[in-house]
Amino acid sequence: MNGGGERMGEEPEQEILIVTGMSGAGRSTVGNALEDLGWYVVDNLPPQMLMPLVELVTRAGTSIPKIAAVVDIRGGSLFSELEQLMAGLRDQANVRLMFLDASDDALVRRFESVRRPHPLQGTGTLLDGLRAERERLAALRSSSDILIDTSELNIHQLANRIAAGFAEDDGVGVKVTLLSFGFKYGLPTDADLVADARFLPNPFWVPDLRALNGEDAEVADFVLGQEGASEFLDAYTAALRPVLAGYQRENKRHATIAVGCTGGKHRSVAIVRELSRRIGVIPGVAVSVRHRDLGRE
């Protein structure tokens, strides 16, 4: 691949994105955000129509360079064929699958706020519907190219994340989100790789540093100056280079690399900031930083 950007005299690469995931996880928001970016969006498309759509788009060529199809459980029995269809679709065109997920707690709050039943709830409870949907979607989730956990995102934050991830970038092969988080708040479900910074001394126990965070120079100097910090950063950066190069070869354009500590306030934040500096110089890689749990305490 050429890194996703357009070169002088070359036609834009045609892309097809299949958007699916849990009901209430934000598919409509993602569809609207993609439409604002110039994508042609088809909502609630039966999976059986995906192959004809791909064939139509392929014949149309660059007149429809970017198309997104939102597919969900409302398709009933038709939806069950999506997993089998994806293999054939990938053979026909540049097709990627985005899966939107969220915690049960977040989804329950969203359904209750709009007072609507879950599509699979039937005569059971809302949680029964969510469990049934998770079971049906497990294989698609595990085979997705892009996984986004929207549990902590409102509609504006989700739209901004899509805009940042799918805006045009000349020469960018893979967009990496470096994410700091706190283990006590749970693992990020959308992370491709997870590293643990709890092997370093915790600045929380240093009175002068407790109220600060990893964005502050005093904390960053403390964390990065600890025994093992420099060795970890050198080794992890070296390990990530072939991984990111492989992502580009395999057309995986979005990756989330997470670093955790106890509360997501000191060590993980400082490590992510330094990783961003090191990874950001790798050719074909664009880096953004997100601190999931900073300010939560």
mmCIF file of C-alpha atoms in Angstrom:
data_model
loop_
_atom_site.group_PDB
_atom_site.id
_atom_site.type_symbol
_atom_site.label_atom_id
_atom_site.label_comp_id
_atom_site.label_asym_id
_atom_site.label_seq_id
_atom_site.Cartn_x
_atom_site.Cartn_y
_atom_site.Cartn_z
ATOM 1 C CA MET A 1 0.000 0.000 0.000
ATOM 2 C CA ASN A 2 1.071 3.589 -0.391
ATOM 3 C CA GLY A 3 0.221 4.646 3.173
ATOM 4 C CA GLY A 4 -3.342 5.755 2.465
ATOM 5 C CA GLY A 5 -2.384 9.146 1.041
ATOM 6 C CA GLU A 6 -2.690 10.268 -2.581
ATOM 7 C CA ARG A 7 0.332 10.960 -4.717
ATOM 8 C CA MET A 8 0.402 13.472 -7.531
ATOM 9 C CA GLY A 9 -1.349 12.013 -10.554
ATOM 10 C CA GLU A 10 -2.746 8.984 -8.704
ATOM 11 C CA GLU A 11 -6.434 8.307 -8.205
ATOM 12 C CA PRO A 12 -7.695 8.124 -4.602
ATOM 13 C CA GLU A 13 -7.837 4.621 -3.171
ATOM 14 C CA GLN A 14 -11.352 3.218 -3.005
ATOM 15 C CA GLU A 15 -12.481 2.259 0.490
ATOM 16 C CA ILE A 16 -15.491 0.393 1.844
ATOM 17 C CA LEU A 17 -16.163 0.415 5.588
ATOM 18 C CA ILE A 18 -18.702 -1.886 7.244
ATOM 19 C CA VAL A 19 -19.933 -0.385 10.535
ATOM 20 C CA THR A 20 -21.599 -2.681 13.056
ATOM 21 C CA GLY A 21 -21.618 -3.368 16.777
ATOM 22 C CA MET A 22 -23.798 -3.327 19.860
ATOM 23 C CA SER A 23 -27.170 -1.588 19.751
ATOM 24 C CA GLY A 24 -26.795 1.770 21.453
ATOM 25 C CA ALA A 25 -23.021 1.901 20.963
ATOM 26 C CA GLY A 26 -23.151 4.806 18.492
ATOM 27 C CA ARG A 27 -23.569 3.475 14.958
ATOM 28 C CA SER A 28 -25.776 6.398 13.895
ATOM 29 C CA THR A 29 -23.288 8.904 15.302
ATOM 30 C CA VAL A 30 -20.456 7.241 13.390
ATOM 31 C CA GLY A 31 -22.511 7.203 10.184
ATOM 32 C CA ASN A 32 -23.260 10.913 10.506
ATOM 33 C CA ALA A 33 -19.624 11.727 11.247
ATOM 34 C CA LEU A 34 -18.420 9.777 8.208
ATOM 35 C CA GLU A 35 -21.007 11.507 6.037
ATOM 36 C CA ASP A 36 -19.667 14.866 7.231
ATOM 37 C CA LEU A 37 -16.211 13.723 6.080
ATOM 38 C CA GLY A 38 -17.508 13.059 2.560
ATOM 39 C CA TRP A 39 -18.227 9.333 2.808
ATOM 40 C CA TYR A 40 -21.300 7.913 1.074
ATOM 41 C CA VAL A 41 -23.202 6.243 3.937
ATOM 42 C CA VAL A 42 -25.868 3.539 3.619
ATOM 43 C CA ASP A 43 -27.756 2.821 6.868
ATOM 44 C CA ASN A 44 -29.451 -0.427 7.977
ATOM 45 C CA LEU A 45 -28.321 -2.325 4.896
ATOM 46 C CA PRO A 46 -29.197 -6.060 4.825
ATOM 47 C CA PRO A 47 -25.915 -8.016 4.734
ATOM 48 C CA GLN A 48 -27.012 -9.778 1.538
ATOM 49 C CA MET A 49 -26.904 -6.411 -0.217
ATOM 50 C CA LEU A 50 -23.242 -5.863 0.653
ATOM 51 C CA MET A 51 -21.836 -7.904 -2.237
ATOM 52 C CA PRO A 52 -24.000 -6.135 -4.857
ATOM 53 C CA LEU A 53 -22.985 -2.845 -3.235
ATOM 54 C CA VAL A 54 -19.287 -3.729 -3.498
ATOM 55 C CA GLU A 55 -19.737 -4.714 -7.139
ATOM 56 C CA LEU A 56 -21.579 -1.465 -7.867
ATOM 57 C CA VAL A 57 -18.922 0.636 -6.153
ATOM 58 C CA THR A 58 -16.143 -1.244 -7.943
ATOM 59 C CA ARG A 59 -17.755 -0.538 -11.324
ATOM 60 C CA ALA A 60 -18.273 3.105 -10.368
ATOM 61 C CA GLY A 61 -14.564 3.416 -9.697
ATOM 62 C CA THR A 62 -13.340 6.602 -8.094
ATOM 63 C CA SER A 63 -16.675 8.366 -8.573
ATOM 64 C CA ILE A 64 -17.569 6.833 -5.177
ATOM 65 C CA PRO A 65 -14.160 6.570 -3.474
ATOM 66 C CA LYS A 66 -15.365 6.090 0.107
ATOM 67 C CA ILE A 67 -18.509 4.255 1.144
ATOM 68 C CA ALA A 68 -19.713 3.131 4.575
ATOM 69 C CA ALA A 69 -22.477 0.590 5.181
ATOM 70 C CA VAL A 70 -24.088 0.498 8.628
ATOM 71 C CA VAL A 71 -25.274 -3.034 9.371
ATOM 72 C CA ASP A 72 -26.879 -4.128 12.631
ATOM 73 C CA ILE A 73 -28.909 -6.720 14.458
ATOM 74 C CA ARG A 74 -32.171 -5.201 13.200
ATOM 75 C CA GLY A 75 -31.591 -7.316 10.097
ATOM 76 C CA GLY A 76 -32.766 -10.325 12.127
ATOM 77 C CA SER A 77 -31.885 -13.694 10.607
ATOM 78 C CA LEU A 78 -30.251 -11.907 7.659
ATOM 79 C CA PHE A 79 -27.612 -10.471 9.993
ATOM 80 C CA SER A 80 -26.307 -13.931 10.907
ATOM 81 C CA GLU A 81 -24.759 -14.252 7.441
ATOM 82 C CA LEU A 82 -22.529 -11.185 7.804
ATOM 83 C CA GLU A 83 -19.581 -13.122 9.222
ATOM 84 C CA GLN A 84 -19.541 -15.493 6.243
ATOM 85 C CA LEU A 85 -20.005 -12.636 3.778
ATOM 86 C CA MET A 86 -17.030 -10.668 5.111
ATOM 87 C CA ALA A 87 -14.479 -13.170 3.794
ATOM 88 C CA GLY A 88 -15.831 -12.863 0.260
ATOM 89 C CA LEU A 89 -16.075 -9.096 0.532
ATOM 90 C CA ARG A 90 -12.423 -8.777 1.554
ATOM 91 C CA ASP A 91 -11.427 -10.740 -1.549
ATOM 92 C CA GLN A 92 -13.341 -8.342 -3.809
ATOM 93 C CA ALA A 93 -12.289 -4.910 -2.535
ATOM 94 C CA ASN A 94 -10.553 -2.874 0.173
ATOM 95 C CA VAL A 95 -13.146 -3.639 2.855
ATOM 96 C CA ARG A 96 -12.713 -3.023 6.578
ATOM 97 C CA LEU A 97 -14.990 -3.835 9.506
ATOM 98 C CA MET A 98 -15.549 -1.367 12.351
ATOM 99 C CA PHE A 99 -17.113 -2.722 15.542
ATOM 100 C CA LEU A 100 -18.606 -0.374 18.135
ATOM 101 C CA ASP A 101 -18.824 -1.700 21.674
ATOM 102 C CA ALA A 102 -19.745 -0.364 25.115
ATOM 103 C CA SER A 103 -20.199 -1.734 28.610
ATOM 104 C CA ASP A 104 -23.565 -3.106 29.690
ATOM 105 C CA ASP A 105 -23.895 -0.277 32.217
ATOM 106 C CA ALA A 106 -23.406 2.360 29.525
ATOM 107 C CA LEU A 107 -25.816 0.665 27.120
ATOM 108 C CA VAL A 108 -28.489 0.260 29.800
ATOM 109 C CA ARG A 109 -28.272 3.985 30.603
ATOM 110 C CA ARG A 110 -28.632 4.875 26.921
ATOM 111 C CA PHE A 111 -31.624 2.606 26.342
ATOM 112 C CA GLU A 112 -33.329 3.856 29.487
ATOM 113 C CA SER A 113 -32.774 7.484 28.481
ATOM 114 C CA VAL A 114 -34.685 6.987 25.217
ATOM 115 C CA ARG A 115 -37.167 4.491 26.737
ATOM 116 C CA ARG A 116 -36.816 1.980 23.942
ATOM 117 C CA PRO A 117 -36.596 -1.833 24.234
ATOM 118 C CA HIS A 118 -33.604 -3.773 22.985
ATOM 119 C CA PRO A 119 -34.208 -5.458 19.580
ATOM 120 C CA LEU A 120 -33.482 -8.928 21.075
ATOM 121 C CA GLN A 121 -35.120 -8.361 24.445
ATOM 122 C CA GLY A 122 -38.423 -10.046 23.602
ATOM 123 C CA THR A 123 -40.306 -10.846 26.807
ATOM 124 C CA GLY A 124 -37.098 -10.727 28.838
ATOM 125 C CA THR A 125 -35.130 -7.873 30.356
ATOM 126 C CA LEU A 126 -32.897 -5.307 28.706
ATOM 127 C CA LEU A 127 -29.853 -7.170 30.013
ATOM 128 C CA ASP A 128 -31.177 -10.386 28.463
ATOM 129 C CA GLY A 129 -31.263 -8.623 25.099
ATOM 130 C CA LEU A 130 -27.729 -7.267 25.517
ATOM 131 C CA ARG A 131 -26.360 -10.697 26.464
ATOM 132 C CA ALA A 132 -28.025 -12.304 23.453
ATOM 133 C CA GLU A 133 -26.608 -9.625 21.158
ATOM 134 C CA ARG A 134 -23.087 -9.996 22.573
ATOM 135 C CA GLU A 135 -23.229 -13.724 21.952
ATOM 136 C CA ARG A 136 -24.333 -13.249 18.339
ATOM 137 C CA LEU A 137 -21.698 -10.592 17.656
ATOM 138 C CA ALA A 138 -18.717 -12.216 19.409
ATOM 139 C CA ALA A 139 -17.137 -13.600 16.228
ATOM 140 C CA LEU A 140 -17.571 -10.322 14.309
ATOM 141 C CA ARG A 141 -16.059 -8.376 17.189
ATOM 142 C CA SER A 142 -12.989 -10.597 17.280
ATOM 143 C CA SER A 143 -12.475 -10.283 13.501
ATOM 144 C CA SER A 144 -12.974 -6.508 13.318
ATOM 145 C CA ASP A 145 -10.295 -4.251 11.850
ATOM 146 C CA ILE A 146 -11.287 -1.285 14.022
ATOM 147 C CA LEU A 147 -12.705 -1.703 17.531
ATOM 148 C CA ILE A 148 -14.004 1.340 19.405
ATOM 149 C CA ASP A 149 -15.264 1.275 22.988
ATOM 150 C CA THR A 150 -17.759 4.132 23.364
ATOM 151 C CA SER A 151 -18.572 3.558 27.049
ATOM 152 C CA GLU A 152 -16.971 6.815 28.178
ATOM 153 C CA LEU A 153 -17.717 8.838 25.019
ATOM 154 C CA ASN A 154 -20.660 11.148 24.428
ATOM 155 C CA ILE A 155 -21.916 11.664 20.878
ATOM 156 C CA HIS A 156 -19.707 14.723 20.334
ATOM 157 C CA GLN A 157 -16.575 12.950 21.570
ATOM 158 C CA LEU A 158 -17.329 9.925 19.389
ATOM 159 C CA ALA A 159 -17.878 12.132 16.333
ATOM 160 C CA ASN A 160 -14.591 13.923 17.032
ATOM 161 C CA ARG A 161 -12.789 10.612 17.341
ATOM 162 C CA ILE A 162 -14.131 9.465 13.978
ATOM 163 C CA ALA A 163 -13.179 12.792 12.431
ATOM 164 C CA ALA A 164 -9.647 12.514 13.805
ATOM 165 C CA GLY A 165 -9.292 8.903 12.680
ATOM 166 C CA PHE A 166 -10.728 9.227 9.172
ATOM 167 C CA ALA A 167 -9.678 12.690 8.070
ATOM 168 C CA GLU A 168 -7.325 12.725 5.102
ATOM 169 C CA ASP A 169 -3.626 12.386 5.954
ATOM 170 C CA ASP A 170 -1.004 12.497 3.197
ATOM 171 C CA GLY A 171 1.501 9.676 3.512
ATOM 172 C CA VAL A 172 0.026 8.177 6.693
ATOM 173 C CA GLY A 173 -0.061 4.389 6.714
ATOM 174 C CA VAL A 174 -1.347 3.747 10.244
ATOM 175 C CA LYS A 175 -2.908 6.096 12.782
ATOM 176 C CA VAL A 176 -1.885 5.125 16.296
ATOM 177 C CA THR A 177 -3.783 6.173 19.387
ATOM 178 C CA LEU A 178 -1.587 5.988 22.478
ATOM 179 C CA LEU A 179 -3.927 5.546 25.426
ATOM 180 C CA SER A 180 -3.121 5.858 29.119
ATOM 181 C CA PHE A 181 -5.513 4.213 31.573
ATOM 182 C CA GLY A 182 -5.933 3.016 35.149
ATOM 183 C CA PHE A 183 -6.178 -0.725 35.792
ATOM 184 C CA LYS A 184 -8.547 -0.097 38.681
ATOM 185 C CA TYR A 185 -11.077 1.271 36.172
ATOM 186 C CA GLY A 186 -10.784 -1.758 33.895
ATOM 187 C CA LEU A 187 -8.874 -2.700 30.772
ATOM 188 C CA PRO A 188 -9.668 -0.722 27.588
ATOM 189 C CA THR A 189 -11.598 -3.163 25.434
ATOM 190 C CA ASP A 190 -10.577 -1.487 22.170
ATOM 191 C CA ALA A 191 -6.817 -1.732 22.715
ATOM 192 C CA ASP A 192 -4.745 -3.713 20.227
ATOM 193 C CA LEU A 193 -1.752 -3.851 22.571
ATOM 194 C CA VAL A 194 -1.552 -3.286 26.351
ATOM 195 C CA ALA A 195 1.566 -2.516 28.403
ATOM 196 C CA ASP A 196 1.827 -2.291 32.194
ATOM 197 C CA ALA A 197 3.717 0.590 33.830
ATOM 198 C CA ARG A 198 3.128 -0.613 37.390
ATOM 199 C CA PHE A 199 6.666 -1.987 37.560
ATOM 200 C CA LEU A 200 7.804 1.583 38.234
ATOM 201 C CA PRO A 201 7.560 3.328 41.636
ATOM 202 C CA ASN A 202 4.273 5.183 42.030
ATOM 203 C CA PRO A 203 4.547 8.995 42.316
ATOM 204 C CA PHE A 204 1.288 8.870 44.281
ATOM 205 C CA TRP A 205 3.351 7.996 47.350
ATOM 206 C CA VAL A 206 5.588 11.056 46.935
ATOM 207 C CA PRO A 207 3.778 13.883 48.775
ATOM 208 C CA ASP A 208 5.009 16.640 46.442
ATOM 209 C CA LEU A 209 3.874 14.685 43.355
ATOM 210 C CA ARG A 210 0.573 13.186 44.505
ATOM 211 C CA ALA A 211 -1.628 16.083 43.348
ATOM 212 C CA LEU A 212 0.198 16.381 40.006
ATOM 213 C CA ASN A 213 -0.092 14.064 36.996
ATOM 214 C CA GLY A 214 2.079 12.652 34.246
ATOM 215 C CA GLU A 215 1.611 15.754 32.115
ATOM 216 C CA ASP A 216 3.573 17.749 34.704
ATOM 217 C CA ALA A 217 7.324 17.917 34.184
ATOM 218 C CA GLU A 218 8.071 17.005 37.805
ATOM 219 C CA VAL A 219 6.132 13.737 37.526
ATOM 220 C CA ALA A 220 7.472 12.918 34.069
ATOM 221 C CA ASP A 221 11.060 13.432 35.243
ATOM 222 C CA PHE A 222 10.419 11.229 38.286
ATOM 223 C CA VAL A 223 8.848 8.392 36.264
ATOM 224 C CA LEU A 224 11.303 8.434 33.370
ATOM 225 C CA GLY A 225 14.245 8.649 35.753
ATOM 226 C CA GLN A 226 13.391 5.412 37.559
ATOM 227 C CA GLU A 227 15.425 2.246 37.104
ATOM 228 C CA GLY A 228 14.026 0.244 34.202
ATOM 229 C CA ALA A 229 12.055 3.087 32.609
ATOM 230 C CA SER A 230 14.561 3.899 29.897
ATOM 231 C CA GLU A 231 15.218 0.216 29.166
ATOM 232 C CA PHE A 232 11.471 -0.440 28.834
ATOM 233 C CA LEU A 233 10.953 2.493 26.475
ATOM 234 C CA ASP A 234 13.921 1.496 24.316
ATOM 235 C CA ALA A 235 12.796 -2.133 24.092
ATOM 236 C CA TYR A 236 9.096 -1.395 23.609
ATOM 237 C CA THR A 237 9.749 1.164 20.878
ATOM 238 C CA ALA A 238 12.019 -1.324 19.116
ATOM 239 C CA ALA A 239 9.334 -4.028 19.426
ATOM 240 C CA LEU A 240 6.627 -1.734 18.048
ATOM 241 C CA ARG A 241 8.553 -0.798 14.896
ATOM 242 C CA PRO A 242 8.041 -4.162 13.104
ATOM 243 C CA VAL A 243 4.478 -4.360 14.433
ATOM 244 C CA LEU A 244 3.546 -0.966 12.976
ATOM 245 C CA ALA A 245 5.314 -1.796 9.721
ATOM 246 C CA GLY A 246 3.284 -5.020 9.558
ATOM 247 C CA TYR A 247 0.065 -3.130 10.231
ATOM 248 C CA GLN A 248 0.819 -0.946 7.222
ATOM 249 C CA ARG A 249 1.529 -3.961 5.011
ATOM 250 C CA GLU A 250 -1.728 -5.587 6.139
ATOM 251 C CA ASN A 251 -3.711 -2.380 5.544
ATOM 252 C CA LYS A 252 -4.558 -2.013 9.244
ATOM 253 C CA ARG A 253 -4.850 1.757 9.367
ATOM 254 C CA HIS A 254 -5.901 2.303 12.975
ATOM 255 C CA ALA A 255 -4.279 0.902 16.097
ATOM 256 C CA THR A 256 -4.688 1.594 19.804
ATOM 257 C CA ILE A 257 -1.700 0.998 22.057
ATOM 258 C CA ALA A 258 -2.568 1.277 25.740
ATOM 259 C CA VAL A 259 -0.316 1.764 28.755
ATOM 260 C CA GLY A 260 -1.780 1.313 32.201
ATOM 261 C CA CYS A 261 -0.883 2.039 35.786
ATOM 262 C CA THR A 262 -2.971 1.843 38.947
ATOM 263 C CA GLY A 263 -5.076 4.989 38.526
ATOM 264 C CA GLY A 264 -4.117 6.250 35.065
ATOM 265 C CA LYS A 265 -2.802 9.507 36.500
ATOM 266 C CA HIS A 266 0.977 9.413 36.849
ATOM 267 C CA ARG A 267 3.087 6.596 35.386
ATOM 268 C CA SER A 268 0.979 5.629 32.368
ATOM 269 C CA VAL A 269 0.493 9.269 31.354
ATOM 270 C CA ALA A 270 4.228 9.985 31.496
ATOM 271 C CA ILE A 271 5.118 6.805 29.591
ATOM 272 C CA VAL A 272 2.526 7.492 26.881
ATOM 273 C CA ARG A 273 3.844 11.024 26.388
ATOM 274 C CA GLU A 274 7.382 9.706 25.895
ATOM 275 C CA LEU A 275 6.211 6.857 23.639
ATOM 276 C CA SER A 276 4.408 9.427 21.513
ATOM 277 C CA ARG A 277 7.659 11.302 20.989
ATOM 278 C CA ARG A 278 9.498 8.129 19.990
ATOM 279 C CA ILE A 279 6.846 6.506 17.807
ATOM 280 C CA GLY A 280 5.874 9.749 16.121
ATOM 281 C CA VAL A 281 9.121 9.762 14.124
ATOM 282 C CA ILE A 282 8.474 6.334 12.547
ATOM 283 C CA PRO A 283 7.742 6.784 8.804
ATOM 284 C CA GLY A 284 4.104 6.319 7.846
ATOM 285 C CA VAL A 285 2.845 6.582 11.428
ATOM 286 C CA ALA A 286 0.625 9.353 12.803
ATOM 287 C CA VAL A 287 0.234 9.448 16.582
ATOM 288 C CA SER A 288 -2.465 10.898 18.811
ATOM 289 C CA VAL A 289 -2.579 10.711 22.604
ATOM 290 C CA ARG A 290 -5.590 10.096 24.823
ATOM 291 C CA HIS A 291 -5.662 9.855 28.622
ATOM 292 C CA ARG A 292 -8.771 7.848 29.448
ATOM 293 C CA ASP A 293 -8.794 8.190 33.219
ATOM 294 C CA LEU A 294 -6.882 11.395 33.848
ATOM 295 C CA GLY A 295 -8.916 13.601 36.178
ATOM 296 C CA ARG A 296 -11.124 10.721 37.276
ATOM 297 C CA GLU A 297 -9.811 10.658 40.839
#
